[in-house]
PDB file of C-alpha atoms in Angstrom:
ATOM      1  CA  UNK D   1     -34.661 119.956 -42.519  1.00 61.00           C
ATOM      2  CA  UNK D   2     -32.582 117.169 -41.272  1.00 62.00           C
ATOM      3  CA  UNK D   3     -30.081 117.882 -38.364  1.00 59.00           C
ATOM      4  CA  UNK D   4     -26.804 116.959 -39.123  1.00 60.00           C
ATOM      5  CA  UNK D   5     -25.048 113.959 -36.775  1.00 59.00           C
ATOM      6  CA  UNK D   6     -21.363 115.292 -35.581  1.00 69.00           C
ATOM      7  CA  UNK D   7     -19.007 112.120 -35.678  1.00 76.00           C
ATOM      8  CA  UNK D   8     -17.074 111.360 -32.460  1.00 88.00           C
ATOM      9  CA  UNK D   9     -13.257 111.545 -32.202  1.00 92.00           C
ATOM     10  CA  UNK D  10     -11.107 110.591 -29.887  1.00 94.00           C
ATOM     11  CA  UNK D  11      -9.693 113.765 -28.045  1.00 95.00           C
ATOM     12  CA  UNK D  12      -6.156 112.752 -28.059  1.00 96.00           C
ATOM     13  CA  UNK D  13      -5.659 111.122 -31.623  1.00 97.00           C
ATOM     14  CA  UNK D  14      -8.457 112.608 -33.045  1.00 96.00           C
ATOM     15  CA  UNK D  15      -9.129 109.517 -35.063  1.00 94.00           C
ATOM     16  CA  UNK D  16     -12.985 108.874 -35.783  1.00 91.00           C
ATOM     17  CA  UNK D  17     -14.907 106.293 -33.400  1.00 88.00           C
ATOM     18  CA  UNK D  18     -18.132 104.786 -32.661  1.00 79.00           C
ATOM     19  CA  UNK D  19     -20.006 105.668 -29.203  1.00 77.00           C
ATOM     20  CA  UNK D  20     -20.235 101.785 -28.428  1.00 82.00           C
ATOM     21  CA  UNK D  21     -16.830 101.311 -28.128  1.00 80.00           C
ATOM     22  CA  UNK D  22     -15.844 100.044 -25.238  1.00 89.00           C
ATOM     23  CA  UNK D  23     -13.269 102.831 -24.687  1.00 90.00           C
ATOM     24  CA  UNK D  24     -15.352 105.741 -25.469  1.00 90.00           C
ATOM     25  CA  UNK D  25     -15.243 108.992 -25.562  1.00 92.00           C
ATOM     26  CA  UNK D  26     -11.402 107.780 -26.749  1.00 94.00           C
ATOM     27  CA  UNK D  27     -10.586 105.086 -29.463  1.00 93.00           C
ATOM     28  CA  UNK D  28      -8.079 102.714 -27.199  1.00 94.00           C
ATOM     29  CA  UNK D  29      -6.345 102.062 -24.164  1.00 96.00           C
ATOM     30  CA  UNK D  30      -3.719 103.904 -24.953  1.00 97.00           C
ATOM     31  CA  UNK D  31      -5.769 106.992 -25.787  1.00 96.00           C
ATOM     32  CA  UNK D  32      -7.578 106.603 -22.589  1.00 96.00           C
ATOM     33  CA  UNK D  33      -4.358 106.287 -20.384  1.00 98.00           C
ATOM     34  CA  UNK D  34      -2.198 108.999 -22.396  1.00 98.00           C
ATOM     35  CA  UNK D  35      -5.495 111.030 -21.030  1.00 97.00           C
ATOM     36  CA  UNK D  36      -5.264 110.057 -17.552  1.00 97.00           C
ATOM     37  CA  UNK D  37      -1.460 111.264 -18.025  1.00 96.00           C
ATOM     38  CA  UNK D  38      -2.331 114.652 -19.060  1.00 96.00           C
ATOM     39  CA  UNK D  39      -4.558 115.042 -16.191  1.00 93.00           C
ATOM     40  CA  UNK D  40      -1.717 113.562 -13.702  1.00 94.00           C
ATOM     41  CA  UNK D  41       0.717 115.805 -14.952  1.00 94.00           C
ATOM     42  CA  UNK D  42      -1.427 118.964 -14.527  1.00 90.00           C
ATOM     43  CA  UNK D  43      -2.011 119.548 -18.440  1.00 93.00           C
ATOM     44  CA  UNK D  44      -5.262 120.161 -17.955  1.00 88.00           C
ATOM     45  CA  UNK D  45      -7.398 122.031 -15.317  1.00 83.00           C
ATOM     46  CA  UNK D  46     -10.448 123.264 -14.338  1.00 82.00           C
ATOM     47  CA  UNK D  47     -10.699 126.878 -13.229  1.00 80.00           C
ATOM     48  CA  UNK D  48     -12.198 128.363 -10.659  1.00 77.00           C
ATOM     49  CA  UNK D  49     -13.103 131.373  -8.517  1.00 78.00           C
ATOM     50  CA  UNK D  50     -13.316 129.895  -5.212  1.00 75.00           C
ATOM     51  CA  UNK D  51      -9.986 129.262  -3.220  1.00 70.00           C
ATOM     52  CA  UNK D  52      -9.091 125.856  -1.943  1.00 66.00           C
ATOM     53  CA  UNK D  53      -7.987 126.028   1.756  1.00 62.00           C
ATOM     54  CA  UNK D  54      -6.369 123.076   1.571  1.00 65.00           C
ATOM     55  CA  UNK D  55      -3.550 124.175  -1.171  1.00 63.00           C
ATOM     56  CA  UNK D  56      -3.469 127.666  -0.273  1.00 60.00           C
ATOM     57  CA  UNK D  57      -0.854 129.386   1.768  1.00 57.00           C
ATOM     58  CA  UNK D  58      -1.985 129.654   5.485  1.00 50.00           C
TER      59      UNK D  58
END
């Protein structure tokens, strides 16, 4: 049985890419910054149970 290889694409444009590109895991600049946007703008986050003193309400 031969295990089948899952192409990379770039999260954001979803276009197909190879892992030695030099922006990788995204195709371009562009896809790489319009990341780093989402992230800035709070379009993404990463949950958790433990509280954060320093953003909760003291």
């Amino acid at each position: 049985m031969v295990a089948r290889v899952k192409a990379a694409r770039c999260p954001i444009c979803k276009k197909d890419l190879a892992k030695r590109d030099e922006n990788f895991p995204f195709c371009s600049a562009r896809c790489k910054l319009v990341d780093a946007g989402n992230w800035f703008e709070g379009a993404y986050r990463v949950e958790t149970d433990h509280p954060d003193s320093r953003w909760g309400d003291n």
